[in-house]
Amino acid sequence: MRLHVGCAMWTHAPWRGRYLPHPLPAEERLRAYASWCNAVEGNTTFYATPARSTVESWAAQTDPDFRFVLKLPKTVTHVARLADAETELREFLTAIEPLGPRAHALWVQLPGSFGPGDVGALAAFLQRLPKSHRYAVEVRHRAFFEDERATRLLERALGQVGAEWIPFDTTAFFTTPPTSDAERDAWMKKPRMPRRSAPLTDRPIIRYLGRDDTERTVEGWRFWVDAVTGWLREGRSPTVFVHTPDNAEALVLARRFHGEVRARMPEVEPLPEPMPAEPPTLF
């Protein structure tokens, strides 16, 4: 029984020398991260399709059961809005082939302007996608969270192709005003949506945003510890991504979340031992 946890990136300046060895060549950074977490969000693919050689390096640094949740390029989701983007999509799918089973789900993140009236376009797009991948969709239009008809419409479109709905839970973050520059920046940029927790498939994916204060982050994820524990008992295989505004402690927090679930369910497979941040000394 496995629970996959991860962060929004695998390299981050505040982690260097504290949690991850530094310096490290680019082709070793993911390997170090993968000793802490067994999943990662592929946010960089939103901005540019990586070279195939780069993806081959990602595969070489991770075990086959490591999970990438890779965001489709913005040229597909935001510029073309899922229409007439076959060339860009084909280039992306070709580039990520070396990941094999590590490409856990391809992530269709849609802009806030993508509303219930656009679900037909989404359904048609999902139907055209190759069946060799799993897909997960993130929406940011409030109607999908507040209007039951819109909710059912989206769930039906996703259910037809076995796609998951990725919630980005920011409810704990927006409980009280920001107290740091990173929190103030996130306050302006992150979506404010009601919490959604109903999985559509056997592989739910959660994105959770806490605060820069560790204990407030932990307090805010209690709901998800309960939910994930329940999903594991049902035989589901969840993936949870832990965010904070500055992400300085996100590596530790992701492992802490895993540990809290495992304390309730000892049969969950443990995470690997982290790679030492500093080389061993002779004394």
mmCIF file of C-alpha atoms in Angstrom:
data_model
loop_
_atom_site.group_PDB
_atom_site.id
_atom_site.type_symbol
_atom_site.label_atom_id
_atom_site.label_comp_id
_atom_site.label_asym_id
_atom_site.label_seq_id
_atom_site.Cartn_x
_atom_site.Cartn_y
_atom_site.Cartn_z
ATOM 1 C CA MET A 1 0.000 0.000 0.000
ATOM 2 C CA ARG A 2 1.585 3.242 -1.151
ATOM 3 C CA LEU A 3 0.828 6.901 -0.529
ATOM 4 C CA HIS A 4 2.572 9.301 -2.882
ATOM 5 C CA VAL A 5 3.507 12.770 -1.648
ATOM 6 C CA GLY A 6 5.455 15.602 -3.188
ATOM 7 C CA CYS A 7 6.028 19.285 -3.800
ATOM 8 C CA ALA A 8 5.555 21.817 -6.578
ATOM 9 C CA MET A 9 9.178 21.479 -7.742
ATOM 10 C CA TRP A 10 12.237 19.327 -7.125
ATOM 11 C CA THR A 11 14.799 22.088 -6.813
ATOM 12 C CA HIS A 12 14.367 25.169 -4.634
ATOM 13 C CA ALA A 13 17.060 27.509 -3.316
ATOM 14 C CA PRO A 14 16.053 27.287 0.385
ATOM 15 C CA TRP A 15 16.472 23.489 0.280
ATOM 16 C CA ARG A 16 20.067 23.543 -0.944
ATOM 17 C CA GLY A 17 22.545 22.587 1.737
ATOM 18 C CA ARG A 18 19.747 22.231 4.314
ATOM 19 C CA TYR A 19 17.799 19.282 2.955
ATOM 20 C CA LEU A 20 19.426 18.517 -0.382
ATOM 21 C CA PRO A 21 23.156 18.296 -1.154
ATOM 22 C CA HIS A 22 24.681 21.441 -2.629
ATOM 23 C CA PRO A 23 26.144 21.949 -5.105
ATOM 24 C CA LEU A 24 24.671 19.275 -7.329
ATOM 25 C CA PRO A 25 24.797 19.031 -11.128
ATOM 26 C CA ALA A 26 21.428 19.476 -12.818
ATOM 27 C CA GLU A 27 21.289 15.802 -13.759
ATOM 28 C CA GLU A 28 21.433 14.767 -10.058
ATOM 29 C CA ARG A 29 18.977 17.202 -8.435
ATOM 30 C CA LEU A 30 15.860 15.179 -9.109
ATOM 31 C CA ARG A 31 17.536 12.049 -7.732
ATOM 32 C CA ALA A 32 18.192 13.878 -4.450
ATOM 33 C CA TYR A 33 14.607 15.138 -4.282
ATOM 34 C CA ALA A 34 13.301 11.621 -4.977
ATOM 35 C CA SER A 35 15.012 10.414 -1.802
ATOM 36 C CA TRP A 36 12.600 12.689 0.098
ATOM 37 C CA CYS A 37 9.373 12.403 -1.886
ATOM 38 C CA ASN A 38 7.914 9.892 -4.327
ATOM 39 C CA ALA A 39 5.952 12.346 -6.496
ATOM 40 C CA VAL A 40 6.359 15.806 -7.994
ATOM 41 C CA GLU A 41 4.240 18.338 -9.842
ATOM 42 C CA GLY A 42 5.464 19.016 -13.365
ATOM 43 C CA ASN A 43 4.765 22.741 -13.446
ATOM 44 C CA THR A 44 7.632 23.630 -15.788
ATOM 45 C CA THR A 45 5.992 21.793 -18.689
ATOM 46 C CA PHE A 46 3.237 24.422 -18.605
ATOM 47 C CA TYR A 47 5.713 26.998 -19.893
ATOM 48 C CA ALA A 48 7.691 24.897 -22.379
ATOM 49 C CA THR A 49 7.824 21.338 -23.630
ATOM 50 C CA PRO A 50 11.100 19.829 -22.414
ATOM 51 C CA ALA A 51 13.645 18.279 -24.713
ATOM 52 C CA ARG A 52 13.377 14.509 -24.926
ATOM 53 C CA SER A 53 16.945 14.203 -23.597
ATOM 54 C CA THR A 54 15.894 16.172 -20.514
ATOM 55 C CA VAL A 55 13.001 13.799 -19.902
ATOM 56 C CA GLU A 56 15.336 10.830 -20.333
ATOM 57 C CA SER A 57 17.412 12.298 -17.503
ATOM 58 C CA TRP A 58 14.286 12.571 -15.313
ATOM 59 C CA ALA A 59 13.543 8.907 -15.919
ATOM 60 C CA ALA A 60 17.113 7.882 -15.147
ATOM 61 C CA GLN A 61 16.990 9.667 -11.774
ATOM 62 C CA THR A 62 13.751 8.090 -10.538
ATOM 63 C CA ASP A 63 12.309 4.653 -9.865
ATOM 64 C CA PRO A 64 9.487 3.401 -12.117
ATOM 65 C CA ASP A 65 6.940 3.913 -9.315
ATOM 66 C CA PHE A 66 7.857 7.591 -8.857
ATOM 67 C CA ARG A 67 4.947 9.797 -9.943
ATOM 68 C CA PHE A 68 5.092 12.841 -12.202
ATOM 69 C CA VAL A 69 1.852 14.791 -12.577
ATOM 70 C CA LEU A 70 2.726 16.789 -15.676
ATOM 71 C CA LYS A 71 0.936 19.963 -16.666
ATOM 72 C CA LEU A 72 -0.039 20.285 -20.319
ATOM 73 C CA PRO A 73 1.562 23.279 -22.079
ATOM 74 C CA LYS A 74 -0.266 26.596 -21.771
ATOM 75 C CA THR A 75 -0.323 26.819 -25.557
ATOM 76 C CA VAL A 76 -2.816 23.946 -25.409
ATOM 77 C CA THR A 77 -4.880 24.886 -22.350
ATOM 78 C CA HIS A 78 -4.761 28.679 -22.165
ATOM 79 C CA VAL A 79 -3.847 29.952 -25.629
ATOM 80 C CA ALA A 80 -5.719 27.496 -27.837
ATOM 81 C CA ARG A 81 -8.214 26.638 -25.052
ATOM 82 C CA LEU A 82 -8.065 22.953 -26.114
ATOM 83 C CA ALA A 83 -8.874 23.627 -29.790
ATOM 84 C CA ASP A 84 -6.534 23.388 -32.790
ATOM 85 C CA ALA A 85 -3.475 22.511 -30.706
ATOM 86 C CA GLU A 86 -2.745 19.053 -32.104
ATOM 87 C CA THR A 87 0.843 19.889 -33.071
ATOM 88 C CA GLU A 88 1.756 21.248 -29.627
ATOM 89 C CA LEU A 89 0.049 18.328 -27.916
ATOM 90 C CA ARG A 90 1.784 15.751 -30.115
ATOM 91 C CA GLU A 91 5.192 17.330 -29.416
ATOM 92 C CA PHE A 92 4.499 17.220 -25.686
ATOM 93 C CA LEU A 93 3.377 13.576 -25.704
ATOM 94 C CA THR A 94 6.427 12.568 -27.732
ATOM 95 C CA ALA A 95 8.775 14.407 -25.374
ATOM 96 C CA ILE A 96 7.484 12.696 -22.212
ATOM 97 C CA GLU A 97 7.566 9.145 -23.624
ATOM 98 C CA PRO A 98 10.811 8.243 -21.775
ATOM 99 C CA LEU A 99 9.015 8.572 -18.423
ATOM 100 C CA GLY A 100 6.907 5.513 -19.122
ATOM 101 C CA PRO A 101 4.840 4.622 -16.014
ATOM 102 C CA ARG A 102 6.309 7.561 -14.092
ATOM 103 C CA ALA A 103 3.929 9.854 -16.012
ATOM 104 C CA HIS A 104 1.203 9.169 -13.494
ATOM 105 C CA ALA A 105 -1.278 11.670 -14.905
ATOM 106 C CA LEU A 106 -1.312 14.448 -17.482
ATOM 107 C CA TRP A 107 -2.672 17.557 -15.825
ATOM 108 C CA VAL A 108 -5.097 19.783 -17.721
ATOM 109 C CA GLN A 109 -5.101 23.022 -15.719
ATOM 110 C CA LEU A 110 -7.723 25.403 -17.103
ATOM 111 C CA PRO A 111 -7.960 29.184 -16.680
ATOM 112 C CA GLY A 112 -10.513 30.810 -14.408
ATOM 113 C CA SER A 113 -12.453 31.991 -17.465
ATOM 114 C CA PHE A 114 -13.080 28.373 -18.499
ATOM 115 C CA GLY A 115 -16.630 27.866 -17.248
ATOM 116 C CA PRO A 116 -19.591 25.506 -17.557
ATOM 117 C CA GLY A 117 -20.265 26.678 -21.095
ATOM 118 C CA ASP A 118 -16.855 25.318 -22.121
ATOM 119 C CA VAL A 119 -17.338 21.783 -20.778
ATOM 120 C CA GLY A 120 -18.319 20.538 -24.237
ATOM 121 C CA ALA A 121 -14.934 21.611 -25.573
ATOM 122 C CA LEU A 122 -13.224 19.892 -22.659
ATOM 123 C CA ALA A 123 -15.198 16.687 -23.192
ATOM 124 C CA ALA A 124 -14.320 16.628 -26.902
ATOM 125 C CA PHE A 125 -10.652 17.287 -26.113
ATOM 126 C CA LEU A 126 -10.489 14.495 -23.540
ATOM 127 C CA GLN A 127 -12.148 12.085 -25.942
ATOM 128 C CA ARG A 128 -9.419 12.769 -28.523
ATOM 129 C CA LEU A 129 -6.534 12.114 -26.158
ATOM 130 C CA PRO A 130 -4.651 8.814 -26.408
ATOM 131 C CA LYS A 131 -5.837 6.149 -23.974
ATOM 132 C CA SER A 132 -2.251 5.321 -23.040
ATOM 133 C CA HIS A 133 -2.244 8.017 -20.338
ATOM 134 C CA ARG A 134 -4.367 8.937 -17.353
ATOM 135 C CA TYR A 135 -5.682 12.501 -17.227
ATOM 136 C CA ALA A 136 -6.586 14.904 -14.443
ATOM 137 C CA VAL A 137 -8.308 18.278 -14.764
ATOM 138 C CA GLU A 138 -8.068 21.365 -12.562
ATOM 139 C CA VAL A 139 -10.733 24.052 -12.972
ATOM 140 C CA ARG A 140 -10.845 27.502 -11.363
ATOM 141 C CA HIS A 141 -14.307 28.790 -12.237
ATOM 142 C CA ARG A 142 -16.428 29.127 -9.095
ATOM 143 C CA ALA A 143 -19.543 27.734 -10.743
ATOM 144 C CA PHE A 144 -18.013 24.252 -10.772
ATOM 145 C CA PHE A 145 -17.775 24.389 -6.977
ATOM 146 C CA GLU A 146 -21.005 26.230 -6.147
ATOM 147 C CA ASP A 147 -23.546 25.240 -8.811
ATOM 148 C CA GLU A 148 -24.668 21.600 -8.572
ATOM 149 C CA ARG A 149 -25.596 21.478 -12.247
ATOM 150 C CA ALA A 150 -22.162 22.706 -13.284
ATOM 151 C CA THR A 151 -20.537 20.225 -10.908
ATOM 152 C CA ARG A 152 -22.477 17.307 -12.378
ATOM 153 C CA LEU A 153 -21.761 18.489 -15.912
ATOM 154 C CA LEU A 154 -18.018 18.482 -15.311
ATOM 155 C CA GLU A 155 -18.073 15.207 -13.400
ATOM 156 C CA ARG A 156 -19.933 13.564 -16.270
ATOM 157 C CA ALA A 157 -17.397 14.784 -18.833
ATOM 158 C CA LEU A 158 -14.495 13.538 -16.716
ATOM 159 C CA GLY A 159 -16.189 10.260 -15.893
ATOM 160 C CA GLN A 160 -16.644 9.394 -19.564
ATOM 161 C CA VAL A 161 -12.877 9.075 -19.972
ATOM 162 C CA GLY A 162 -11.889 8.079 -16.429
ATOM 163 C CA ALA A 163 -10.244 11.447 -15.716
ATOM 164 C CA GLU A 164 -9.735 12.802 -12.203
ATOM 165 C CA TRP A 165 -10.711 16.247 -10.870
ATOM 166 C CA ILE A 166 -7.736 17.860 -9.089
ATOM 167 C CA PRO A 167 -8.810 20.157 -6.257
ATOM 168 C CA PHE A 168 -6.426 22.902 -5.136
ATOM 169 C CA ASP A 169 -7.386 23.375 -1.502
ATOM 170 C CA THR A 170 -6.542 26.920 -0.401
ATOM 171 C CA THR A 171 -9.199 27.174 2.315
ATOM 172 C CA ALA A 172 -6.702 26.970 5.194
ATOM 173 C CA PHE A 173 -4.492 29.614 3.596
ATOM 174 C CA PHE A 174 -7.306 32.142 3.223
ATOM 175 C CA THR A 175 -8.604 31.729 6.788
ATOM 176 C CA THR A 176 -6.628 34.729 8.105
ATOM 177 C CA PRO A 177 -4.752 37.617 6.427
ATOM 178 C CA PRO A 178 -1.173 37.120 5.203
ATOM 179 C CA THR A 179 1.782 37.787 7.488
ATOM 180 C CA SER A 180 4.804 37.606 5.140
ATOM 181 C CA ASP A 181 5.804 38.838 1.707
ATOM 182 C CA ALA A 182 5.404 35.333 0.256
ATOM 183 C CA GLU A 183 1.952 35.020 1.797
ATOM 184 C CA ARG A 184 0.927 38.442 0.511
ATOM 185 C CA ASP A 185 2.009 37.429 -2.988
ATOM 186 C CA ALA A 186 0.077 34.157 -2.760
ATOM 187 C CA TRP A 187 -2.930 36.054 -1.382
ATOM 188 C CA MET A 188 -3.139 37.966 -4.655
ATOM 189 C CA LYS A 189 -2.446 35.034 -7.000
ATOM 190 C CA LYS A 190 -3.901 31.817 -5.608
ATOM 191 C CA PRO A 191 -7.492 30.781 -6.382
ATOM 192 C CA ARG A 192 -10.134 31.052 -3.641
ATOM 193 C CA MET A 193 -12.449 28.116 -4.133
ATOM 194 C CA PRO A 194 -14.567 26.024 -1.787
ATOM 195 C CA ARG A 195 -12.901 22.778 -0.783
ATOM 196 C CA ARG A 196 -13.699 19.774 -2.968
ATOM 197 C CA SER A 197 -12.918 16.276 -1.735
ATOM 198 C CA ALA A 198 -14.941 13.761 -3.768
ATOM 199 C CA PRO A 199 -12.627 11.566 -5.870
ATOM 200 C CA LEU A 200 -13.791 10.382 -9.281
ATOM 201 C CA THR A 201 -11.247 7.581 -9.755
ATOM 202 C CA ASP A 202 -9.110 5.166 -7.788
ATOM 203 C CA ARG A 203 -6.161 7.596 -8.064
ATOM 204 C CA PRO A 204 -7.191 10.923 -6.528
ATOM 205 C CA ILE A 205 -4.739 13.839 -6.652
ATOM 206 C CA ILE A 206 -4.785 16.651 -4.077
ATOM 207 C CA ARG A 207 -2.994 20.002 -4.082
ATOM 208 C CA TYR A 208 -2.954 21.614 -0.643
ATOM 209 C CA LEU A 209 -1.744 25.131 0.214
ATOM 210 C CA GLY A 210 -0.783 25.828 3.817
ATOM 211 C CA ARG A 211 0.882 28.811 5.440
ATOM 212 C CA ASP A 212 4.524 29.708 5.972
ATOM 213 C CA ASP A 213 3.996 28.828 9.646
ATOM 214 C CA THR A 214 4.486 25.061 9.887
ATOM 215 C CA GLU A 215 2.008 24.382 12.657
ATOM 216 C CA ARG A 216 -0.738 26.301 10.871
ATOM 217 C CA THR A 217 -0.051 24.250 7.758
ATOM 218 C CA VAL A 218 -0.330 21.033 9.750
ATOM 219 C CA GLU A 219 -3.488 22.202 11.481
ATOM 220 C CA GLY A 220 -5.047 22.984 8.095
ATOM 221 C CA TRP A 221 -4.399 19.561 6.580
ATOM 222 C CA ARG A 222 -6.215 17.520 9.252
ATOM 223 C CA PHE A 223 -9.163 17.161 6.884
ATOM 224 C CA TRP A 224 -6.910 15.644 4.243
ATOM 225 C CA VAL A 225 -5.224 13.217 6.616
ATOM 226 C CA ASP A 226 -8.697 11.850 7.383
ATOM 227 C CA ALA A 227 -9.719 11.775 3.719
ATOM 228 C CA VAL A 228 -6.520 10.144 2.465
ATOM 229 C CA THR A 229 -6.618 7.515 5.197
ATOM 230 C CA GLY A 230 -10.173 6.687 4.159
ATOM 231 C CA TRP A 231 -9.206 6.463 0.491
ATOM 232 C CA LEU A 232 -6.360 4.080 1.240
ATOM 233 C CA ARG A 233 -8.731 1.854 3.193
ATOM 234 C CA GLU A 234 -11.045 1.854 0.177
ATOM 235 C CA GLY A 235 -8.195 0.630 -2.022
ATOM 236 C CA ARG A 236 -7.501 3.950 -3.736
ATOM 237 C CA SER A 237 -3.978 5.169 -4.490
ATOM 238 C CA PRO A 238 -3.796 8.909 -3.698
ATOM 239 C CA THR A 239 -1.151 11.513 -4.482
ATOM 240 C CA VAL A 240 -0.866 14.604 -2.275
ATOM 241 C CA PHE A 241 1.147 17.722 -3.077
ATOM 242 C CA VAL A 242 1.963 20.057 -0.206
ATOM 243 C CA HIS A 243 2.506 23.746 -0.927
ATOM 244 C CA THR A 244 3.287 26.745 1.242
ATOM 245 C CA PRO A 245 3.696 30.314 -0.012
ATOM 246 C CA ASP A 246 7.499 30.216 0.255
ATOM 247 C CA ASN A 247 7.840 26.387 0.016
ATOM 248 C CA ALA A 248 10.903 26.624 2.264
ATOM 249 C CA GLU A 249 9.774 23.662 4.399
ATOM 250 C CA ALA A 250 7.665 21.883 1.778
ATOM 251 C CA LEU A 251 9.983 18.859 1.577
ATOM 252 C CA VAL A 252 9.759 18.256 5.312
ATOM 253 C CA LEU A 253 6.034 18.940 5.354
ATOM 254 C CA ALA A 254 5.305 16.449 2.567
ATOM 255 C CA ARG A 255 7.108 13.750 4.535
ATOM 256 C CA ARG A 256 5.315 14.810 7.706
ATOM 257 C CA PHE A 257 1.949 14.434 5.977
ATOM 258 C CA HIS A 258 2.956 10.954 4.837
ATOM 259 C CA GLY A 259 4.047 10.145 8.381
ATOM 260 C CA GLU A 260 0.742 11.252 9.880
ATOM 261 C CA VAL A 261 -1.186 8.984 7.525
ATOM 262 C CA ARG A 262 1.208 6.109 8.137
ATOM 263 C CA ALA A 263 0.808 6.524 11.906
ATOM 264 C CA ARG A 264 -2.832 5.583 11.355
ATOM 265 C CA MET A 265 -2.065 2.906 8.770
ATOM 266 C CA PRO A 266 1.324 1.274 9.467
ATOM 267 C CA GLU A 267 0.867 -0.969 6.436
ATOM 268 C CA VAL A 268 1.533 2.042 4.167
ATOM 269 C CA GLU A 269 4.986 1.632 2.655
ATOM 270 C CA PRO A 270 7.522 4.073 4.161
ATOM 271 C CA LEU A 271 9.267 6.730 2.141
ATOM 272 C CA PRO A 272 12.969 6.248 1.313
ATOM 273 C CA GLU A 273 15.673 7.569 3.598
ATOM 274 C CA PRO A 274 16.660 11.090 2.475
ATOM 275 C CA MET A 275 20.022 11.595 0.882
ATOM 276 C CA PRO A 276 22.319 13.402 3.369
ATOM 277 C CA ALA A 277 22.615 17.115 2.670
ATOM 278 C CA GLU A 278 26.273 17.051 3.665
ATOM 279 C CA PRO A 279 28.915 14.437 2.890
ATOM 280 C CA PRO A 280 29.825 12.138 5.823
ATOM 281 C CA THR A 281 32.844 13.168 7.851
ATOM 282 C CA LEU A 282 35.686 10.938 9.073
ATOM 283 C CA PHE A 283 35.100 11.874 12.719
#
